[in-house]
PDB file of C-alpha atoms and ligand atoms in Angstrom:
ATOM      1  CA  MET Z   1      70.607 127.693 -38.615  1.00 65.00           C
ATOM      2  CA  GLU Z   2      72.317 125.239 -36.320  1.00 79.00           C
ATOM      3  CA  MET Z   3      71.759 121.557 -37.020  1.00 91.00           C
ATOM      4  CA  THR Z   4      69.681 119.466 -34.641  1.00 93.00           C
ATOM      5  CA  LEU Z   5      71.056 116.086 -33.597  1.00 94.00           C
ATOM      6  CA  THR Z   6      68.737 114.395 -36.082  1.00 95.00           C
ATOM      7  CA  GLN Z   7      70.072 116.649 -38.831  1.00 95.00           C
ATOM      8  CA  VAL Z   8      73.631 115.892 -37.745  1.00 96.00           C
ATOM      9  CA  GLN Z   9      72.849 112.179 -38.086  1.00 96.00           C
ATOM     10  CA  GLU Z  10      71.215 112.744 -41.476  1.00 96.00           C
ATOM     11  CA  ALA Z  11      74.260 114.727 -42.611  1.00 96.00           C
ATOM     12  CA  LEU Z  12      76.634 112.022 -41.311  1.00 95.00           C
ATOM     13  CA  LYS Z  13      74.610 109.439 -43.194  1.00 94.00           C
ATOM     14  CA  LEU Z  14      74.523 111.498 -46.386  1.00 95.00           C
ATOM     15  CA  CYS Z  15      78.304 111.997 -46.228  1.00 95.00           C
ATOM     16  CA  ASN Z  16      78.958 108.276 -45.642  1.00 91.00           C
ATOM     17  CA  TYR Z  17      80.174 108.422 -42.053  1.00 91.00           C
ATOM     18  CA  ALA Z  18      77.759 105.590 -41.142  1.00 88.00           C
ATOM     19  CA  PRO Z  19      76.023 106.867 -37.990  1.00 91.00           C
ATOM     20  CA  GLY Z  20      73.634 103.910 -37.887  1.00 87.00           C
ATOM     21  CA  THR Z  21      69.957 104.623 -37.311  1.00 89.00           C
ATOM     22  CA  VAL Z  22      68.853 108.249 -37.569  1.00 92.00           C
ATOM     23  CA  ASP Z  23      66.975 108.414 -34.281  1.00 93.00           C
ATOM     24  CA  GLY Z  24      67.962 111.702 -32.624  1.00 92.00           C
ATOM     25  CA  TYR Z  25      69.830 109.737 -29.966  1.00 90.00           C
ATOM     26  CA  ASP Z  26      73.511 110.443 -29.304  1.00 91.00           C
ATOM     27  CA  GLY Z  27      74.680 106.824 -28.944  1.00 91.00           C
ATOM     28  CA  PRO Z  28      78.031 105.152 -29.613  1.00 90.00           C
ATOM     29  CA  GLU Z  29      77.379 104.697 -33.338  1.00 90.00           C
ATOM     30  CA  THR Z  30      76.645 108.390 -33.775  1.00 94.00           C
ATOM     31  CA  GLN Z  31      79.721 109.328 -31.740  1.00 94.00           C
ATOM     32  CA  ALA Z  32      81.906 106.972 -33.783  1.00 91.00           C
ATOM     33  CA  ALA Z  33      80.547 108.557 -36.978  1.00 93.00           C
ATOM     34  CA  VAL Z  34      81.238 112.038 -35.605  1.00 95.00           C
ATOM     35  CA  ARG Z  35      84.818 110.941 -34.854  1.00 92.00           C
ATOM     36  CA  ARG Z  36      85.235 109.637 -38.416  1.00 90.00           C
ATOM     37  CA  ALA Z  37      83.987 112.954 -39.763  1.00 93.00           C
ATOM     38  CA  GLN Z  38      86.249 114.909 -37.409  1.00 93.00           C
ATOM     39  CA  GLU Z  39      89.249 112.855 -38.493  1.00 89.00           C
ATOM     40  CA  GLY Z  40      88.351 113.620 -42.089  1.00 89.00           C
ATOM     41  CA  TYR Z  41      88.189 117.340 -41.300  1.00 91.00           C
ATOM     42  CA  GLY Z  42      91.462 117.202 -39.388  1.00 90.00           C
ATOM     43  CA  ILE Z  43      89.928 118.560 -36.180  1.00 92.00           C
ATOM     44  CA  GLU Z  44      89.927 117.083 -32.693  1.00 92.00           C
ATOM     45  CA  ALA Z  45      88.161 113.709 -32.844  1.00 91.00           C
ATOM     46  CA  ASP Z  46      86.218 113.767 -29.589  1.00 94.00           C
ATOM     47  CA  GLY Z  47      82.957 112.351 -30.967  1.00 94.00           C
ATOM     48  CA  ILE Z  48      81.005 115.430 -29.900  1.00 94.00           C
ATOM     49  CA  ALA Z  49      79.174 117.344 -32.614  1.00 94.00           C
ATOM     50  CA  GLY Z  50      80.047 120.844 -31.435  1.00 94.00           C
ATOM     51  CA  PRO Z  51      79.760 124.064 -33.486  1.00 94.00           C
ATOM     52  CA  MET Z  52      83.014 123.519 -35.413  1.00 94.00           C
ATOM     53  CA  THR Z  53      82.085 119.975 -36.383  1.00 95.00           C
ATOM     54  CA  LYS Z  54      78.624 121.126 -37.433  1.00 95.00           C
ATOM     55  CA  ASP Z  55      80.176 123.875 -39.557  1.00 94.00           C
ATOM     56  CA  HIS Z  56      82.412 121.399 -41.363  1.00 95.00           C
ATOM     57  CA  LEU Z  57      79.564 118.940 -41.824  1.00 96.00           C
ATOM     58  CA  SER Z  58      77.295 121.671 -43.126  1.00 95.00           C
ATOM     59  CA  GLU Z  59      80.012 122.776 -45.569  1.00 94.00           C
ATOM     60  CA  GLN Z  60      80.350 119.220 -46.833  1.00 95.00           C
ATOM     61  CA  VAL Z  61      76.572 118.927 -47.315  1.00 96.00           C
ATOM     62  CA  ARG Z  62      76.528 122.290 -49.082  1.00 95.00           C
ATOM     63  CA  GLY Z  63      79.283 121.097 -51.443  1.00 95.00           C
ATOM     64  CA  ILE Z  64      77.248 118.019 -52.320  1.00 96.00           C
ATOM     65  CA  GLN Z  65      74.091 120.082 -52.812  1.00 97.00           C
ATOM     66  CA  ALA Z  66      75.856 122.619 -55.027  1.00 94.00           C
ATOM     67  CA  GLN Z  67      77.301 119.860 -57.190  1.00 94.00           C
ATOM     68  CA  LEU Z  68      73.916 118.090 -57.388  1.00 95.00           C
ATOM     69  CA  ASN Z  69      72.423 121.292 -58.786  1.00 95.00           C
ATOM     70  CA  ALA Z  70      75.350 121.715 -61.167  1.00 93.00           C
ATOM     71  CA  LYS Z  71      74.580 118.224 -62.475  1.00 92.00           C
ATOM     72  CA  GLY Z  72      70.905 119.101 -62.957  1.00 93.00           C
ATOM     73  CA  TYR Z  73      69.479 117.540 -59.783  1.00 94.00           C
ATOM     74  CA  SER Z  74      67.642 120.266 -58.003  1.00 94.00           C
ATOM     75  CA  CYS Z  75      67.725 120.647 -54.223  1.00 95.00           C
ATOM     76  CA  PRO Z  76      68.308 123.508 -51.781  1.00 95.00           C
ATOM     77  CA  VAL Z  77      71.934 124.588 -51.234  1.00 95.00           C
ATOM     78  CA  ASP Z  78      71.627 125.373 -47.543  1.00 95.00           C
ATOM     79  CA  GLY Z  79      74.055 122.928 -45.919  1.00 95.00           C
ATOM     80  CA  LEU Z  80      71.193 121.086 -44.256  1.00 95.00           C
ATOM     81  CA  PRO Z  81      70.213 117.535 -45.170  1.00 94.00           C
ATOM     82  CA  GLY Z  82      66.559 116.950 -45.996  1.00 93.00           C
ATOM     83  CA  PRO Z  83      64.121 115.077 -48.205  1.00 94.00           C
ATOM     84  CA  LEU Z  84      64.863 117.119 -51.336  1.00 95.00           C
ATOM     85  CA  THR Z  85      68.609 116.523 -51.038  1.00 96.00           C
ATOM     86  CA  ASP Z  86      67.967 112.858 -50.328  1.00 96.00           C
ATOM     87  CA  ALA Z  87      65.744 112.611 -53.427  1.00 96.00           C
ATOM     88  CA  ALA Z  88      68.340 114.396 -55.570  1.00 96.00           C
ATOM     89  CA  VAL Z  89      71.125 112.004 -54.473  1.00 96.00           C
ATOM     90  CA  LYS Z  90      68.898 109.005 -55.158  1.00 95.00           C
ATOM     91  CA  ALA Z  91      67.962 110.333 -58.599  1.00 95.00           C
ATOM     92  CA  LEU Z  92      71.659 110.734 -59.454  1.00 93.00           C
ATOM     93  CA  GLN Z  93      72.392 107.236 -58.164  1.00 90.00           C
ATOM     94  CA  ALA Z  94      69.562 105.747 -60.216  1.00 91.00           C
ATOM     95  CA  ASP Z  95      70.817 107.517 -63.345  1.00 90.00           C
ATOM     96  CA  PHE Z  96      74.306 106.108 -62.827  1.00 87.00           C
ATOM     97  CA  GLY Z  97      73.078 102.582 -62.076  1.00 85.00           C
ATOM     98  CA  LEU Z  98      74.176 102.809 -58.437  1.00 83.00           C
ATOM     99  CA  VAL Z  99      72.318 101.560 -55.381  1.00 84.00           C
ATOM    100  CA  ALA Z 100      69.879 104.387 -54.573  1.00 88.00           C
ATOM    101  CA  ASP Z 101      70.572 104.600 -50.853  1.00 89.00           C
ATOM    102  CA  GLY Z 102      70.960 108.376 -50.600  1.00 93.00           C
ATOM    103  CA  ILE Z 103      74.498 107.991 -49.239  1.00 92.00           C
ATOM    104  CA  VAL Z 104      77.377 109.726 -50.986  1.00 92.00           C
ATOM    105  CA  GLY Z 105      79.870 106.852 -50.825  1.00 85.00           C
ATOM    106  CA  TYR Z 106      82.847 106.488 -53.117  1.00 80.00           C
ATOM    107  CA  ASN Z 107      80.955 105.528 -56.297  1.00 82.00           C
ATOM    108  CA  THR Z 108      78.319 108.198 -55.841  1.00 88.00           C
ATOM    109  CA  GLU Z 109      80.973 110.784 -55.100  1.00 89.00           C
ATOM    110  CA  ALA Z 110      82.816 109.742 -58.261  1.00 86.00           C
ATOM    111  CA  ALA Z 111      79.631 110.111 -60.319  1.00 88.00           C
ATOM    112  CA  LEU Z 112      78.742 113.415 -58.689  1.00 91.00           C
ATOM    113  CA  PHE Z 113      82.154 115.044 -59.004  1.00 86.00           C
ATOM    114  CA  ASP Z 114      83.145 113.361 -62.298  1.00 82.00           C
ATOM    115  CA  TYR Z 115      86.101 111.620 -60.665  1.00 73.00           C
ATOM    116  CA  ALA Z 116      85.838 108.704 -63.045  1.00 57.00           C
ATOM    117  CA  ALA Z 117      87.034 110.771 -65.993  1.00 49.00           C
ATOM    118  CA  ALA Z 118      89.708 112.682 -64.120  1.00 46.00           C
ATOM    119  CA  ASP Z 119      90.890 110.111 -61.652  1.00 51.00           C
ATOM    120  CA  PRO Z 120      90.816 106.330 -61.794  1.00 55.00           C
ATOM    121  CA  ALA Z 121      89.477 104.484 -58.748  1.00 55.00           C
ATOM    122  CA  PRO Z 122      92.134 104.334 -56.061  1.00 61.00           C
ATOM    123  CA  VAL Z 123      94.147 101.146 -56.126  1.00 69.00           C
ATOM    124  CA  PHE Z 124      93.645  98.971 -53.076  1.00 78.00           C
ATOM    125  CA  ASP Z 125      96.679  99.432 -50.851  1.00 86.00           C
ATOM    126  CA  PRO Z 126      97.521  96.292 -48.852  1.00 88.00           C
ATOM    127  CA  GLN Z 127      99.946  98.329 -46.721  1.00 90.00           C
ATOM    128  CA  GLU Z 128      97.490 101.082 -45.845  1.00 92.00           C
ATOM    129  CA  GLN Z 129      97.462 102.283 -42.253  1.00 94.00           C
ATOM    130  CA  VAL Z 130      93.663 102.248 -42.023  1.00 94.00           C
ATOM    131  CA  THR Z 131      93.338 103.540 -38.472  1.00 96.00           C
ATOM    132  CA  GLU Z 132      95.744 104.604 -35.749  1.00 96.00           C
ATOM    133  CA  HIS Z 133      96.376 101.023 -34.645  1.00 96.00           C
ATOM    134  CA  PHE Z 134      95.469  98.852 -37.621  1.00 97.00           C
ATOM    135  CA  ASN Z 135      97.321  98.330 -40.856  1.00 96.00           C
ATOM    136  CA  MET Z 136      95.622  96.502 -43.737  1.00 95.00           C
ATOM    137  CA  GLN Z 137      98.497  93.949 -43.611  1.00 96.00           C
ATOM    138  CA  GLU Z 138      97.229  92.619 -40.288  1.00 97.00           C
ATOM    139  CA  PHE Z 139      94.092  91.341 -42.005  1.00 97.00           C
ATOM    140  CA  LYS Z 140      95.628  89.574 -44.991  1.00 96.00           C
ATOM    141  CA  CYS Z 141      94.821  85.939 -45.731  1.00 96.00           C
ATOM    142  CA  GLU Z 142      96.865  83.541 -43.637  1.00 94.00           C
ATOM    143  CA  CYS Z 143      97.591  81.215 -46.563  1.00 94.00           C
ATOM    144  CA  GLY Z 144     100.732  83.301 -46.948  1.00 90.00           C
ATOM    145  CA  GLY Z 145     100.533  83.594 -50.707  1.00 90.00           C
ATOM    146  CA  LYS Z 146      99.933  79.881 -51.237  1.00 92.00           C
ATOM    147  CA  TYR Z 147      96.467  80.224 -52.750  1.00 92.00           C
ATOM    148  CA  CYS Z 148      95.900  83.965 -53.080  1.00 92.00           C
ATOM    149  CA  ASP Z 149      97.760  87.280 -53.042  1.00 89.00           C
ATOM    150  CA  GLY Z 150      96.600  87.989 -49.488  1.00 93.00           C
ATOM    151  CA  PHE Z 151      93.480  89.936 -50.375  1.00 93.00           C
ATOM    152  CA  PRO Z 152      91.014  88.019 -52.558  1.00 90.00           C
ATOM    153  CA  VAL Z 153      88.639  90.767 -51.366  1.00 89.00           C
ATOM    154  CA  PRO Z 154      89.490  94.022 -49.615  1.00 89.00           C
ATOM    155  CA  MET Z 155      88.989  94.063 -45.865  1.00 93.00           C
ATOM    156  CA  ASN Z 156      85.878  95.983 -44.835  1.00 93.00           C
ATOM    157  CA  ARG Z 157      86.951  99.364 -43.483  1.00 93.00           C
ATOM    158  CA  THR Z 158      83.964  99.833 -41.178  1.00 94.00           C
ATOM    159  CA  LEU Z 159      84.924  96.645 -39.364  1.00 97.00           C
ATOM    160  CA  ILE Z 160      88.478  97.926 -38.917  1.00 97.00           C
ATOM    161  CA  GLU Z 161      87.194 101.288 -37.690  1.00 96.00           C
ATOM    162  CA  LYS Z 162      84.967  99.553 -35.157  1.00 97.00           C
ATOM    163  CA  LEU Z 163      87.868  97.375 -33.970  1.00 97.00           C
ATOM    164  CA  GLU Z 164      89.846 100.574 -33.500  1.00 97.00           C
ATOM    165  CA  GLN Z 165      87.103 101.852 -31.189  1.00 96.00           C
ATOM    166  CA  VAL Z 166      87.203  98.578 -29.245  1.00 96.00           C
ATOM    167  CA  ARG Z 167      90.968  98.888 -28.998  1.00 96.00           C
ATOM    168  CA  LYS Z 168      90.670 102.444 -27.696  1.00 95.00           C
ATOM    169  CA  ASP Z 169      87.949 101.523 -25.204  1.00 94.00           C
ATOM    170  CA  LEU Z 170      89.928  98.613 -23.782  1.00 93.00           C
ATOM    171  CA  GLY Z 171      93.313 100.297 -24.015  1.00 92.00           C
ATOM    172  CA  ILE Z 172      95.071  97.084 -24.970  1.00 89.00           C
ATOM    173  CA  PRO Z 173      96.669  95.968 -28.236  1.00 89.00           C
ATOM    174  CA  LEU Z 174      94.375  93.749 -30.315  1.00 93.00           C
ATOM    175  CA  VAL Z 175      96.115  90.953 -32.181  1.00 95.00           C
ATOM    176  CA  VAL Z 176      94.377  89.819 -35.356  1.00 97.00           C
ATOM    177  CA  THR Z 177      94.750  86.077 -35.836  1.00 96.00           C
ATOM    178  CA  SER Z 178      92.524  85.835 -38.901  1.00 96.00           C
ATOM    179  CA  GLY Z 179      91.113  88.458 -41.252  1.00 97.00           C
ATOM    180  CA  VAL Z 180      90.376  87.936 -44.945  1.00 96.00           C
ATOM    181  CA  ARG Z 181      90.392  84.304 -46.092  1.00 96.00           C
ATOM    182  CA  CYS Z 182      90.513  82.914 -49.587  1.00 95.00           C
ATOM    183  CA  GLU Z 183      88.230  80.024 -50.470  1.00 94.00           C
ATOM    184  CA  ILE Z 184      90.881  77.303 -50.055  1.00 95.00           C
ATOM    185  CA  LEU Z 185      92.336  78.613 -46.799  1.00 95.00           C
ATOM    186  CA  ASN Z 186      88.857  78.979 -45.326  1.00 95.00           C
ATOM    187  CA  ALA Z 187      88.131  75.347 -46.122  1.00 94.00           C
ATOM    188  CA  GLU Z 188      91.525  74.308 -44.753  1.00 94.00           C
ATOM    189  CA  VAL Z 189      90.991  75.965 -41.382  1.00 92.00           C
ATOM    190  CA  GLY Z 190      87.515  74.463 -41.153  1.00 90.00           C
ATOM    191  CA  GLY Z 191      85.648  77.728 -41.668  1.00 88.00           C
ATOM    192  CA  VAL Z 192      81.970  77.502 -42.535  1.00 90.00           C
ATOM    193  CA  PRO Z 193      81.374  77.796 -46.321  1.00 87.00           C
ATOM    194  CA  ASP Z 194      79.522  81.113 -45.968  1.00 89.00           C
ATOM    195  CA  SER Z 195      82.122  82.539 -43.557  1.00 94.00           C
ATOM    196  CA  TYR Z 196      82.246  86.316 -43.319  1.00 96.00           C
ATOM    197  CA  HIS Z 197      86.032  85.975 -43.400  1.00 97.00           C
ATOM    198  CA  LYS Z 198      85.686  85.242 -47.119  1.00 95.00           C
ATOM    199  CA  LEU Z 199      83.893  88.559 -47.548  1.00 94.00           C
ATOM    200  CA  GLY Z 200      86.526  90.520 -45.620  1.00 95.00           C
ATOM    201  CA  ARG Z 201      83.873  91.217 -43.028  1.00 96.00           C
ATOM    202  CA  ALA Z 202      85.209  89.189 -40.106  1.00 97.00           C
ATOM    203  CA  ALA Z 203      88.299  89.253 -37.932  1.00 98.00           C
ATOM    204  CA  ASP Z 204      89.407  86.983 -35.105  1.00 97.00           C
ATOM    205  CA  ILE Z 205      91.055  88.718 -32.178  1.00 97.00           C
ATOM    206  CA  ALA Z 206      93.212  86.854 -29.686  1.00 96.00           C
ATOM    207  CA  VAL Z 207      92.393  87.434 -26.024  1.00 94.00           C
ATOM    208  CA  TYR Z 208      95.356  87.444 -23.650  1.00 89.00           C
ATOM    209  CA  THR Z 209      94.201  87.135 -20.063  1.00 82.00           C
ATOM    210  CA  ALA Z 210      97.571  88.622 -19.050  1.00 79.00           C
ATOM    211  CA  ASN Z 211      96.129  91.930 -20.269  1.00 79.00           C
ATOM    212  CA  GLY Z 212      93.450  91.644 -17.622  1.00 84.00           C
ATOM    213  CA  TYR Z 213      90.666  91.004 -20.126  1.00 89.00           C
ATOM    214  CA  THR Z 214      88.361  88.090 -20.722  1.00 94.00           C
ATOM    215  CA  VAL Z 215      86.767  86.801 -23.903  1.00 96.00           C
ATOM    216  CA  ASP Z 216      83.469  88.277 -22.680  1.00 96.00           C
ATOM    217  CA  ALA Z 217      84.942  91.713 -21.974  1.00 95.00           C
ATOM    218  CA  VAL Z 218      86.493  91.929 -25.437  1.00 96.00           C
ATOM    219  CA  ALA Z 219      83.358  90.601 -27.156  1.00 97.00           C
ATOM    220  CA  ASP Z 220      81.067  92.931 -25.184  1.00 97.00           C
ATOM    221  CA  ALA Z 221      83.185  95.919 -26.230  1.00 96.00           C
ATOM    222  CA  GLY Z 222      82.671  94.998 -29.893  1.00 97.00           C
ATOM    223  CA  GLU Z 223      78.953  94.471 -29.501  1.00 97.00           C
ATOM    224  CA  ARG Z 224      78.657  98.004 -28.189  1.00 96.00           C
ATOM    225  CA  TYR Z 225      79.652  99.104 -31.707  1.00 96.00           C
ATOM    226  CA  GLY Z 226      77.196  96.794 -33.435  1.00 96.00           C
ATOM    227  CA  LEU Z 227      79.662  94.020 -34.249  1.00 97.00           C
ATOM    228  CA  LYS Z 228      78.388  90.447 -34.182  1.00 97.00           C
ATOM    229  CA  THR Z 229      80.565  88.131 -32.102  1.00 97.00           C
ATOM    230  CA  ILE Z 230      81.295  84.468 -31.557  1.00 97.00           C
ATOM    231  CA  ARG Z 231      83.072  83.758 -28.294  1.00 97.00           C
ATOM    232  CA  TYR Z 232      85.696  80.998 -28.282  1.00 96.00           C
ATOM    233  CA  TYR Z 233      86.427  80.474 -24.600  1.00 96.00           C
ATOM    234  CA  ASP Z 234      88.534  77.353 -25.052  1.00 95.00           C
ATOM    235  CA  ARG Z 235      90.865  78.855 -27.660  1.00 94.00           C
ATOM    236  CA  SER Z 236      90.683  82.341 -26.137  1.00 95.00           C
ATOM    237  CA  PHE Z 237      89.668  84.437 -29.093  1.00 96.00           C
ATOM    238  CA  VAL Z 238      86.698  86.424 -30.314  1.00 97.00           C
ATOM    239  CA  HIS Z 239      85.334  86.311 -33.839  1.00 97.00           C
ATOM    240  CA  PHE Z 240      83.977  89.752 -34.810  1.00 98.00           C
ATOM    241  CA  GLN Z 241      81.925  90.385 -37.881  1.00 97.00           C
ATOM    242  CA  TRP Z 242      80.224  93.327 -39.489  1.00 95.00           C
ATOM    243  CA  ASN Z 243      77.098  92.325 -41.375  1.00 89.00           C
ATOM    244  CA  ASN Z 244      75.790  95.664 -42.616  1.00 78.00           C
TER     245      ASN Z 244
HETATM  246 ZN1  LIG X 301      94.674  82.902 -49.220  1.00 52.33          ZN
HETATM  247 ZN1  LIG X 302      86.350  84.192 -37.289  1.00 52.33          ZN
END
């Protein structure tokens, strides 16, 4: 049975590709999630959930369902997301003291596939090339090692992935002028005490009018992907943050 768009969104959500609201509407968030899934499967990342993408997605769901059953959480093994699979994931999460959100993120995957015993959690890699155009280094704290090792918290990957989409849409390099900030640096640069920079969930992007773009054009591009923005016209940069 071929998946409907709603089922594709449910499957993307289940497999932690963050499609946003499951609404049966093929919007930018769904397309970005499809691209993330396609990149994971190593197939062409065009954002369109065609038959091959659906096959891969269905296989991934089936793998989760089979393992849920192997762990004693009963649900159909049909490669289609649904309420019974959702309930089984949440039951597993509750048993392992995880947030019962029905999403198979890293911790849930580790619990489900017994990674913890076999494989320690991956070490945060400050040099990781997170997306085609962004390396984790670009987001490190600007204190330059004075007050922290560069990453008092890891930088949020969803934010980086969304910035990558903005970069692709605009077709211009995006220069990060501020990413993660440690407590002291944030205070030094006059950041608000509850700044999202401290959570690794904000990045400031310089806007060079020589590229033919304005602060508004760059900010608007980010808002299309659900990023919150603050527009600094005088200093020509955009603050992007990802609240979810
Ligand atoms: Zn610092
Ligand atoms: Zn900022």
